PDB file of C-alpha atoms in Angstrom:
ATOM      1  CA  UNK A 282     -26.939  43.953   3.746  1.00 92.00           C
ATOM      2  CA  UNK A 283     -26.240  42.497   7.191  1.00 96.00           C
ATOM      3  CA  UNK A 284     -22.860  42.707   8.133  1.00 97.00           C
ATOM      4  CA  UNK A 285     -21.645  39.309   9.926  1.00 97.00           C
ATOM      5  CA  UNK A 286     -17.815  39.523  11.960  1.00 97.00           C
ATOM      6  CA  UNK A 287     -15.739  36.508  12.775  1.00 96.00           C
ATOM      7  CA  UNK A 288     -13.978  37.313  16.165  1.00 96.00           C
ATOM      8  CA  UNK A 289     -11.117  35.624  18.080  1.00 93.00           C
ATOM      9  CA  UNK A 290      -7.768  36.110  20.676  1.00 90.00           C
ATOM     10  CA  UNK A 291      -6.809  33.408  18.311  1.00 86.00           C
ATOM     11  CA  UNK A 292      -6.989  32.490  14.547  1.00 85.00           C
ATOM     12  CA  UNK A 293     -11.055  33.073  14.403  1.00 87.00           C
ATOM     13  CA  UNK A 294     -11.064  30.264  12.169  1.00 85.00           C
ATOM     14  CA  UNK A 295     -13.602  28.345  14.303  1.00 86.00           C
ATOM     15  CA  UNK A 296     -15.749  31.103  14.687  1.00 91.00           C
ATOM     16  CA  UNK A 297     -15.288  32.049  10.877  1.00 92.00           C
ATOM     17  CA  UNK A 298     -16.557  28.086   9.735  1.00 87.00           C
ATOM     18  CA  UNK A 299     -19.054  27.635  12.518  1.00 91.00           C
ATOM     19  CA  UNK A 300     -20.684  31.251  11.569  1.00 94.00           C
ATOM     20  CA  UNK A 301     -20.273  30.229   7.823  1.00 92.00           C
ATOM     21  CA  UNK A 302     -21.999  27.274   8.322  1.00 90.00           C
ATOM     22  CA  UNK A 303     -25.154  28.434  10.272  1.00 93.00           C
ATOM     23  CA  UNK A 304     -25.693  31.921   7.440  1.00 95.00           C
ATOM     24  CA  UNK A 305     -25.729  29.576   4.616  1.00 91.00           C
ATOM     25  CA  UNK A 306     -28.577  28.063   5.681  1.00 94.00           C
ATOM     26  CA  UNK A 307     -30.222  31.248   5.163  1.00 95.00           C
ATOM     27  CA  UNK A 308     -30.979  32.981   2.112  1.00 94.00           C
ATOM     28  CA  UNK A 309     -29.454  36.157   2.407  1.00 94.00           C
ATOM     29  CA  UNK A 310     -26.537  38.081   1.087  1.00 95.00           C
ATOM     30  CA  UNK A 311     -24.001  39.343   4.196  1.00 97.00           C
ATOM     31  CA  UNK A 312     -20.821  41.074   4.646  1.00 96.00           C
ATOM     32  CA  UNK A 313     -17.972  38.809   6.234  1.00 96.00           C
ATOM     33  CA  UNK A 314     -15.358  40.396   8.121  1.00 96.00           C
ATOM     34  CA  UNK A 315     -12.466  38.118   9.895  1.00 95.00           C
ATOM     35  CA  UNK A 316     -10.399  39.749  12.568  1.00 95.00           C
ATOM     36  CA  UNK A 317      -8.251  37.363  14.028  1.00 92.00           C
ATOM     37  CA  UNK A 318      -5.856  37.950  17.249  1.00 92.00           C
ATOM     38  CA  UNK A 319      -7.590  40.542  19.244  1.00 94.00           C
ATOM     39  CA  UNK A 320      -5.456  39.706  21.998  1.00 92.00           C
ATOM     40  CA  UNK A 321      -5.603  42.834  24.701  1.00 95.00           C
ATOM     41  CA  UNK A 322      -8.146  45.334  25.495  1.00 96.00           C
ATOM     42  CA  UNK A 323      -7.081  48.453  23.582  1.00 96.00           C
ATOM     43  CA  UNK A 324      -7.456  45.781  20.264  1.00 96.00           C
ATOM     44  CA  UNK A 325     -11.103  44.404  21.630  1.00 97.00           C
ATOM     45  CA  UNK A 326     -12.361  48.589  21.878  1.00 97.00           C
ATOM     46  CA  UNK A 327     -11.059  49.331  18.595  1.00 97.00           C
ATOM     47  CA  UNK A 328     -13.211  46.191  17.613  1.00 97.00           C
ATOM     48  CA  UNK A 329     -16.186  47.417  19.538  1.00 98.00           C
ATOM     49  CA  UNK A 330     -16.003  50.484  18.050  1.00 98.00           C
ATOM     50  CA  UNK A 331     -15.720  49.480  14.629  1.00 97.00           C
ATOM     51  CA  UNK A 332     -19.029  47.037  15.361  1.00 98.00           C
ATOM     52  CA  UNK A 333     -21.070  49.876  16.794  1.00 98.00           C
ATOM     53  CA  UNK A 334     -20.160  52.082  13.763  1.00 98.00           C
ATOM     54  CA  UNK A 335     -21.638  49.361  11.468  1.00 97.00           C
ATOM     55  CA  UNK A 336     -24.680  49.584  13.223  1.00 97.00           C
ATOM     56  CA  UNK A 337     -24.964  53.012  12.897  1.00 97.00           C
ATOM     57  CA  UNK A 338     -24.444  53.139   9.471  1.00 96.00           C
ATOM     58  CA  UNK A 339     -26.549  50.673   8.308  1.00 96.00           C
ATOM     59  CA  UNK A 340     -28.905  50.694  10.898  1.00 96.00           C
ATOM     60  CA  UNK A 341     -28.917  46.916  11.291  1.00 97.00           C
ATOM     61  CA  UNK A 342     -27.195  45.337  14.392  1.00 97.00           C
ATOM     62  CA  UNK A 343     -24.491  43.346  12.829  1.00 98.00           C
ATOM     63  CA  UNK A 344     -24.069  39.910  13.541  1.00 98.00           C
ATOM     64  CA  UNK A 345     -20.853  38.420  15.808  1.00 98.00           C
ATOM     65  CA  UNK A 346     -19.288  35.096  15.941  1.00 97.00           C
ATOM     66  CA  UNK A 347     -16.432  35.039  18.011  1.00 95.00           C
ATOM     67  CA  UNK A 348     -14.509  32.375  20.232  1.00 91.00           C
ATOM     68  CA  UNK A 349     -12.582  34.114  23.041  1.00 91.00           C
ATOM     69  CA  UNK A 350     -10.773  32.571  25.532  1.00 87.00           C
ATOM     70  CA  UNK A 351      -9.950  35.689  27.994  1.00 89.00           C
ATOM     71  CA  UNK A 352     -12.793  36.568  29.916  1.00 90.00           C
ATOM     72  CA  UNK A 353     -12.229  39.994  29.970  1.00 94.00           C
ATOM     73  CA  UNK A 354     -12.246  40.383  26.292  1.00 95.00           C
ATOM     74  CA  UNK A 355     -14.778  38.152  25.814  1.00 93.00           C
ATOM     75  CA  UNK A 356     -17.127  40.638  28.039  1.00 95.00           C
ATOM     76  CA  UNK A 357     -15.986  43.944  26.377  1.00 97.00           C
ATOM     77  CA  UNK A 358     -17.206  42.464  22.940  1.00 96.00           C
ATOM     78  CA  UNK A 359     -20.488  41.280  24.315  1.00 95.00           C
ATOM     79  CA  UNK A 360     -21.345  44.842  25.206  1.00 96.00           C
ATOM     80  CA  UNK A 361     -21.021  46.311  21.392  1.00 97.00           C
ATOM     81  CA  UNK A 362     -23.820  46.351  19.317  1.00 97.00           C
ATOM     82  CA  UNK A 363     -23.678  43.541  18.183  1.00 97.00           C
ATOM     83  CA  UNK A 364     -25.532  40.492  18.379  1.00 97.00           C
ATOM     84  CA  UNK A 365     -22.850  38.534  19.806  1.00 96.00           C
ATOM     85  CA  UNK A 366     -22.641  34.267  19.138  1.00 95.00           C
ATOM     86  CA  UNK A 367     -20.438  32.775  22.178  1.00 93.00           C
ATOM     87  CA  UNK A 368     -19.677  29.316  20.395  1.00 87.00           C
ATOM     88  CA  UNK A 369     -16.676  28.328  22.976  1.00 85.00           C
ATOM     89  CA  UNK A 370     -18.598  29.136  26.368  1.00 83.00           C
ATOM     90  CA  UNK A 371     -21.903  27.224  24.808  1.00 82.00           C
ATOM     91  CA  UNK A 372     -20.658  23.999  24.860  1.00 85.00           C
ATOM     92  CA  UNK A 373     -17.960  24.678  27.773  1.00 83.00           C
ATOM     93  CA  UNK A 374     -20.947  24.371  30.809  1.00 81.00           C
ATOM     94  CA  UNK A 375     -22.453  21.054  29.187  1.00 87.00           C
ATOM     95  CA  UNK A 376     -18.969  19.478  28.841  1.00 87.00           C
ATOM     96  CA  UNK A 377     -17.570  20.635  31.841  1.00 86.00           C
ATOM     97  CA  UNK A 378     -20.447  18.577  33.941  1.00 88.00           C
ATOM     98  CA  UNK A 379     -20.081  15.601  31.671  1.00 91.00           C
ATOM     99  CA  UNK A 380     -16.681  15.333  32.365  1.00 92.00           C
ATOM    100  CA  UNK A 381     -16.465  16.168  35.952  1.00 92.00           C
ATOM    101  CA  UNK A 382     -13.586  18.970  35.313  1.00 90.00           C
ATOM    102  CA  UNK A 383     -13.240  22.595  35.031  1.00 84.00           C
ATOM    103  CA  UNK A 384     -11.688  23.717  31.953  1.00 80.00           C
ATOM    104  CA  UNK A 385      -8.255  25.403  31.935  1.00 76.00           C
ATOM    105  CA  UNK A 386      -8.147  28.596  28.907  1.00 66.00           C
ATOM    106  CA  UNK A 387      -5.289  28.907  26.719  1.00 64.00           C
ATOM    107  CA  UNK A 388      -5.480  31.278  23.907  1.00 58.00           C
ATOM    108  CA  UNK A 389      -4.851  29.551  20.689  1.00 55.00           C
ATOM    109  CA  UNK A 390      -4.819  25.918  21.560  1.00 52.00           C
ATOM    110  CA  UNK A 391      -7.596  25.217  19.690  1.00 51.00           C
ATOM    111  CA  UNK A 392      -5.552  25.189  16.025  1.00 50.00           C
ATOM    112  CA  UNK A 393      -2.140  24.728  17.737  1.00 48.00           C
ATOM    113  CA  UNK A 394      -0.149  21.619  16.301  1.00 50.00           C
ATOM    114  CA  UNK A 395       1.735  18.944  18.568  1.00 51.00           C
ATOM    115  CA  UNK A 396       5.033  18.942  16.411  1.00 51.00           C
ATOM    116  CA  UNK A 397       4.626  15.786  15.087  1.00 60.00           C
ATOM    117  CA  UNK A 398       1.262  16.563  13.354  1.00 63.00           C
ATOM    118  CA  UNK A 399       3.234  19.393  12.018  1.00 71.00           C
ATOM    119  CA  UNK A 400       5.484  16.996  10.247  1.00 78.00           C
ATOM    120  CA  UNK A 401       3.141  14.766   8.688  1.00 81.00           C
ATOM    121  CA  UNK A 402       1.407  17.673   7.302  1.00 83.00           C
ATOM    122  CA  UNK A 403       4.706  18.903   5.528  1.00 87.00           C
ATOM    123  CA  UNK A 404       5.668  15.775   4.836  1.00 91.00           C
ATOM    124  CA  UNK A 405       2.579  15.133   3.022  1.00 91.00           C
ATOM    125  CA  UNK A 406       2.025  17.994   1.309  1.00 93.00           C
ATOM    126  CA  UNK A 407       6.396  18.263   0.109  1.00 93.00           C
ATOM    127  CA  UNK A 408       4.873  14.518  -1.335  1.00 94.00           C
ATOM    128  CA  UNK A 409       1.685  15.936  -3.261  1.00 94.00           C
ATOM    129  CA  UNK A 410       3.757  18.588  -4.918  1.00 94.00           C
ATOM    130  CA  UNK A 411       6.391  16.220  -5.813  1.00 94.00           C
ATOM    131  CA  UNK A 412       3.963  13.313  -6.961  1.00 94.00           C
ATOM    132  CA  UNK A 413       1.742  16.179  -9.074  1.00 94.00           C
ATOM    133  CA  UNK A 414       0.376  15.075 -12.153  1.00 90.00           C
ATOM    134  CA  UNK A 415       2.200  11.721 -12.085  1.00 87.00           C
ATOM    135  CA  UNK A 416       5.612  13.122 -12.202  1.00 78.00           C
ATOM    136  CA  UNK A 417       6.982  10.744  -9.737  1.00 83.00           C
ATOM    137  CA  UNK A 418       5.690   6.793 -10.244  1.00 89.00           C
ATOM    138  CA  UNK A 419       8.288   5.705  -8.961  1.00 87.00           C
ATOM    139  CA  UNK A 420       7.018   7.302  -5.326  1.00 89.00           C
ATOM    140  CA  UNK A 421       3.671   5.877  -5.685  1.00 94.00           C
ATOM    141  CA  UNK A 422       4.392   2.813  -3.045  1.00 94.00           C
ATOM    142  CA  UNK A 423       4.470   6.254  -0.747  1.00 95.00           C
ATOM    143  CA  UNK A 424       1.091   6.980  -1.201  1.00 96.00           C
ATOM    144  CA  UNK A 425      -1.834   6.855   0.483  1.00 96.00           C
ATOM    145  CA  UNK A 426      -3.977   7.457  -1.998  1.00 97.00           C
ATOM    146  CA  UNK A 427      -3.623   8.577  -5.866  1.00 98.00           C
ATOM    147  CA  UNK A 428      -5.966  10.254  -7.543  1.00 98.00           C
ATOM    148  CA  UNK A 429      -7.072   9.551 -11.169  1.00 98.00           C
ATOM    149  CA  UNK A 430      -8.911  11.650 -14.026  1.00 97.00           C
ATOM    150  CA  UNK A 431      -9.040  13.861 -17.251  1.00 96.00           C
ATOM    151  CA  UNK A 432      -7.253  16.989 -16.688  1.00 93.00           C
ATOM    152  CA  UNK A 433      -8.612  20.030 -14.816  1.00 93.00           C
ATOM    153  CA  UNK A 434     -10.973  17.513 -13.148  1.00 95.00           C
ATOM    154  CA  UNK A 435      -9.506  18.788  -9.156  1.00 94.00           C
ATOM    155  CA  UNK A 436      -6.732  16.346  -8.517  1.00 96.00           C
ATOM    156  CA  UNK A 437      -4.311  18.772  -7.976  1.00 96.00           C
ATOM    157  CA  UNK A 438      -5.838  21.142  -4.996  1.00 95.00           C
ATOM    158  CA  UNK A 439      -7.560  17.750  -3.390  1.00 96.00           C
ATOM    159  CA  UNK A 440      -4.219  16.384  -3.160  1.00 96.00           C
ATOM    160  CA  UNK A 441      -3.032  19.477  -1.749  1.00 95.00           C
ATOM    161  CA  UNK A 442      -6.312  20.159   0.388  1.00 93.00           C
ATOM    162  CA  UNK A 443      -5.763  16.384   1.874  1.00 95.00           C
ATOM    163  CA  UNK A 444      -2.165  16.612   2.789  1.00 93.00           C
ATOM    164  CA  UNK A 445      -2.725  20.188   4.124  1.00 88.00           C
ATOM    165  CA  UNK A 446      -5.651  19.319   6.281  1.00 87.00           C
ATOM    166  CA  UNK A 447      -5.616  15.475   7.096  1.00 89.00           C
ATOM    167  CA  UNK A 448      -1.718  14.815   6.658  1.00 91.00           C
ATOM    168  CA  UNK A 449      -2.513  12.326   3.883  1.00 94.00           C
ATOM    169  CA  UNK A 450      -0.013  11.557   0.956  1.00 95.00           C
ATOM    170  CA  UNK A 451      -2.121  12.345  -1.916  1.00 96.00           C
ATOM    171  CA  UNK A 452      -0.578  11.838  -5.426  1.00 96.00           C
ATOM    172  CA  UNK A 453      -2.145  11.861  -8.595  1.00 96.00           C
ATOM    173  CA  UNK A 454      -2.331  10.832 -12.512  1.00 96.00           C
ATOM    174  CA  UNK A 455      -4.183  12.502 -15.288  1.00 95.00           C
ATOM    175  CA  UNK A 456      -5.261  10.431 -17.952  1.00 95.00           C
ATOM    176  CA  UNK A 457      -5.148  12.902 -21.865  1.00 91.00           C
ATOM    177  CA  UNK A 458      -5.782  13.230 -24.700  1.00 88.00           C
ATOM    178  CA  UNK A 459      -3.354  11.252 -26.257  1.00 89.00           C
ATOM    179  CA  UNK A 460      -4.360   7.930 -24.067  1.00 87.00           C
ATOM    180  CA  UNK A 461      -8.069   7.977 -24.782  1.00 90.00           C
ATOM    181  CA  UNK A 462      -7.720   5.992 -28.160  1.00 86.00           C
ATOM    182  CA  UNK A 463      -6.548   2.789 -25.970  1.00 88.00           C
ATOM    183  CA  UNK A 464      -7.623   3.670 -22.187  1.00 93.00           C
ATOM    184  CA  UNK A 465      -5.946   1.346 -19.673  1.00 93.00           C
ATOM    185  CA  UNK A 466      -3.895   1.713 -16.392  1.00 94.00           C
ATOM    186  CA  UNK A 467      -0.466   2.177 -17.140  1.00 92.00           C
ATOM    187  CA  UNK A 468       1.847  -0.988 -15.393  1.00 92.00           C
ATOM    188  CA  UNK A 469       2.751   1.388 -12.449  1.00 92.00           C
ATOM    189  CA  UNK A 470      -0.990   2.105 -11.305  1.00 95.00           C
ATOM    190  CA  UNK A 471      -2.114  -1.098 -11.967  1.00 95.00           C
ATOM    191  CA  UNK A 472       0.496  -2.650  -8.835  1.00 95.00           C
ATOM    192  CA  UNK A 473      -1.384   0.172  -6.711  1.00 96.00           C
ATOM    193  CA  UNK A 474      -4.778  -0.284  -8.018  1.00 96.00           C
ATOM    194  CA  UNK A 475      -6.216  -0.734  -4.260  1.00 96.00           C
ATOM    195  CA  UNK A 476      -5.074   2.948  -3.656  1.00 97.00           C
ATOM    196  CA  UNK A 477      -6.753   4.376  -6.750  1.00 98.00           C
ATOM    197  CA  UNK A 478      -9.460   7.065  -6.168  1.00 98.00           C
ATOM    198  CA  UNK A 479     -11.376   8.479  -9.784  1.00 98.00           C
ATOM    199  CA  UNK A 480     -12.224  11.852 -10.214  1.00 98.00           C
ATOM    200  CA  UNK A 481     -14.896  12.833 -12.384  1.00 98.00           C
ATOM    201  CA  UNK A 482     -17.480  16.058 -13.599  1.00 97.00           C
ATOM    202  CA  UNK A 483     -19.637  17.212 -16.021  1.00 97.00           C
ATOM    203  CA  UNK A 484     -18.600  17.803 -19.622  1.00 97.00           C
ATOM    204  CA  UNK A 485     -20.408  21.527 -19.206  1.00 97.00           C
ATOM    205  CA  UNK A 486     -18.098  22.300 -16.393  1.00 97.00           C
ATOM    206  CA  UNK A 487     -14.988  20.879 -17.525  1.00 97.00           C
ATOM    207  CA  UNK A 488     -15.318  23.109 -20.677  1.00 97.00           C
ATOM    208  CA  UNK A 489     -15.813  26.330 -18.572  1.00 96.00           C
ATOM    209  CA  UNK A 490     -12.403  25.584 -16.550  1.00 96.00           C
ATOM    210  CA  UNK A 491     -10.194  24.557 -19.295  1.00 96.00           C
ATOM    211  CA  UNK A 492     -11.734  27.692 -21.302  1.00 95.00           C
ATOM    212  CA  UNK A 493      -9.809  29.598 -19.035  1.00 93.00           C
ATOM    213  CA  UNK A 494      -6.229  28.074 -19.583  1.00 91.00           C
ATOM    214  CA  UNK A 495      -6.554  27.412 -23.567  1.00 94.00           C
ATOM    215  CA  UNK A 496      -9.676  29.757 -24.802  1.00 95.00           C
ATOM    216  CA  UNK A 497     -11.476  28.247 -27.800  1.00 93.00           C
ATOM    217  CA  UNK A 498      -9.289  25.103 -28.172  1.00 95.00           C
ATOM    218  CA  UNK A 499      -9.795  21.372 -29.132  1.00 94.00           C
ATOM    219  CA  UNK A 500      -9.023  20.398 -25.192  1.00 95.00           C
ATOM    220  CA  UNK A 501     -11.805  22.910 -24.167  1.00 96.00           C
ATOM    221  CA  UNK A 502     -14.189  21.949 -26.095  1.00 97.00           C
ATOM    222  CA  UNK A 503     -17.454  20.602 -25.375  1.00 96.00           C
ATOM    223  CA  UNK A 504     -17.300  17.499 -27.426  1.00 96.00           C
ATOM    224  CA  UNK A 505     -13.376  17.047 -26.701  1.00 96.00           C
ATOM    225  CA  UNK A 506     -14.061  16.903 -22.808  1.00 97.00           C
ATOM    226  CA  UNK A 507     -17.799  14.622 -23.159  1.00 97.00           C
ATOM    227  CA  UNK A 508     -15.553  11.981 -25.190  1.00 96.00           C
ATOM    228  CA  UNK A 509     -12.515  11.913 -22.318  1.00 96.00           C
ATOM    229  CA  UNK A 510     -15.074  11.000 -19.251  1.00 97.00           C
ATOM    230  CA  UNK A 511     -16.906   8.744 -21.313  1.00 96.00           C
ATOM    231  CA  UNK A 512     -13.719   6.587 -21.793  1.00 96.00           C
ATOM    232  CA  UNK A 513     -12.523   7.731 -18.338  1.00 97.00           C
ATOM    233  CA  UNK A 514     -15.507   6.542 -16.615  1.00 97.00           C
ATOM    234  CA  UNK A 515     -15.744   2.983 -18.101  1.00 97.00           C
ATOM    235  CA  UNK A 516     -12.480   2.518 -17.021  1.00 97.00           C
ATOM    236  CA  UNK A 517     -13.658   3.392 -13.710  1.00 98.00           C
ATOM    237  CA  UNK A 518     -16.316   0.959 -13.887  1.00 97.00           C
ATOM    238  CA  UNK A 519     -14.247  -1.596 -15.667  1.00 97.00           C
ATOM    239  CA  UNK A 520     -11.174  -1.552 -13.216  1.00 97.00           C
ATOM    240  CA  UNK A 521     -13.708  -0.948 -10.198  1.00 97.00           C
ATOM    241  CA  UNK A 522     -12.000   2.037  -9.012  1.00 98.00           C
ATOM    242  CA  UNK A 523     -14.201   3.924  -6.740  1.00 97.00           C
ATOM    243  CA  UNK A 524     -15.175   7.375  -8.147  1.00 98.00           C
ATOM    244  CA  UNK A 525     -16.718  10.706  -7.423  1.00 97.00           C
ATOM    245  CA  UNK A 526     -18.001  13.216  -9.597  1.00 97.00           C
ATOM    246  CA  UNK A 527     -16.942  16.607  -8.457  1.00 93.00           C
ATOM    247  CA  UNK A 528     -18.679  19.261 -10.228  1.00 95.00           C
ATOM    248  CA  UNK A 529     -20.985  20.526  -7.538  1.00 92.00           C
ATOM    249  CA  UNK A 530     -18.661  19.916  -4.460  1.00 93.00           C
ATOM    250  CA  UNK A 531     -16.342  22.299  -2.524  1.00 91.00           C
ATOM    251  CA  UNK A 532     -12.419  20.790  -2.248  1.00 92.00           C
ATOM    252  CA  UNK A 533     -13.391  20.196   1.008  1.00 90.00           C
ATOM    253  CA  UNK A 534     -16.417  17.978   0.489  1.00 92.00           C
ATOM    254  CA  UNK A 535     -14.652  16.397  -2.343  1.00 95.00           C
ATOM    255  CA  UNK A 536     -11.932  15.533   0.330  1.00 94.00           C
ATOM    256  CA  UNK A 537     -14.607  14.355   2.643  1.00 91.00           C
ATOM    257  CA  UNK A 538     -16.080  11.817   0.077  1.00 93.00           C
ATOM    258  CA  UNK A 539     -13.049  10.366  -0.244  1.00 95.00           C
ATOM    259  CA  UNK A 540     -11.804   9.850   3.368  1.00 93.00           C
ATOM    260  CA  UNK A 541     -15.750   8.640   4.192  1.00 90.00           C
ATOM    261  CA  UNK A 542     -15.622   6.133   0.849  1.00 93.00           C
ATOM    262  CA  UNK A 543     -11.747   4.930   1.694  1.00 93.00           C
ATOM    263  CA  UNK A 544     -11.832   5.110   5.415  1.00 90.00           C
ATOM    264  CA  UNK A 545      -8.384   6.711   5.050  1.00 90.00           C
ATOM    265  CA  UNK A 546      -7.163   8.261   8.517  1.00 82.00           C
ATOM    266  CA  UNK A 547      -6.798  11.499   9.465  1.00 73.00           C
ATOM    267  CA  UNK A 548      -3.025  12.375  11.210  1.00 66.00           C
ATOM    268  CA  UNK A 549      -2.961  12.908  14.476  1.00 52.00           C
ATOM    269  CA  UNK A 550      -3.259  16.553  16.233  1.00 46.00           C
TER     270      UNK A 550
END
């Protein structure tokens, strides 16, 4: 198996999603290893070393993504190994002639936070815990969006996911068991109807997750979960609240959709 690292002075989170991104579109199984914050030169050799040793053991030159912003480190890597992916100094040339200035390094800029961004993001995700599973209606003139659906169905870690990442006030409702005899938006959604968002998924997979927190009960089964998105979907399509079903999507692309569908804004950096 090839053997891919993810190597930064900073966070190596770019150059752990922009690697991610270009492997899957191969078929192939690889080892991922992140090592964030190799920030002098006795840290980069140890890194080096560890890179050549893969190599030697496996006999395959493992594969390195890494986004240093000190030149010197950024060198002592390149000479491992490895075969070494520079994604900062790609794009730094190009841009650097477009906009008719030289760049000016800072280690760990690129997922540093101005303080208000840092703020909003709290802010908003203090809101999605507090506004979880429609705890707090009373909060919902707060919101920038609320999410809707049958239980299990990924409100929860979107709302999360969305305040965490985009600084958006996510809260959400789950419509059970109990309302499915006489579906209908309850007073307190209806007044925010224009911020509702539906989640939805596949019978099949709804089962499999809520086998896990109640093993062989009515609100795992099968015919249990099919009967709660029927009624849960017309009233999607009968209140024309915009929906998405999530069973094949990521959080992320789930949060995606529903920024590209709402045009909701992302906070500030």
């Amino acid at each position: 198996m090839r053997t891919a690292f993810y190597i930064s002075d900073g966070t190596a989170i770019t150059a752990e999603v922009f690697g991610h991104a270009l492997l899957t579109l191969f078929p192939a199984e690889f080892a991922h290893i992140t090592l964030p914050f190799v920030e002098n030169i006795e840290a980069a050799a140890q890194v080096v070393q560890r890179i050549n040793d893969c190599y030697k053991t496996t006999g395959l030159r493992p594969l390195v993504f890494h986004t240093f912003v000190d030149e010197a480190l950024r060198l002592l890597i390149s000479q491992s190994d490895g075969i070494c992916y520079d994604f900062l100094n790609a794009f730094v040339e190009p841009l650097q002639k477009e906009l008719g200035m030289a760049p000016v390094p800072k280690t760990h800029r690129t997922h540093s936070m101005h303080e208000k961004t840092y703020d909003f993001r709290i802010d908003a995700v203090n809101y999605a815990l507090a506004n979880d599973d429609g705890a707090n209606m009373k909060n919902f003139n707060q919101a920038d969006i609320i999410l809707v659906g049958v239980s299990r169905s990924g409100k929860t870690p979107t709302s999360l996911y969305l305040a965490l990442q985009y600084g958006i006030k996510a809260a959400n409702y789950p419509f059970v068991e109990e309302d499915m005899s006489e579906l209908k938006l309850p007073a307190e959604l209806k007044k925010h109807q224009a911020k509702l968002f539906g989640l939805t998924i596949t019978a099949e997979r709804l089962s499999q997750i809520r086998q896990q927190r109640r093993p062989d009960s009515r609100y795992a089964s099968i015919k249990q979960c099919a009967l709660e998105l029927k009624e849960v979907e017309m009233l999607y399509q009968r209140e024309q609240i915009p929906y998405i079903n999530s069973t094949q999507l990521s959080i992320e692309e789930i949060s995606a959709k529903i920024i590209s569908r709402t045009g909701l804004k992302r906070q500030k950096y």
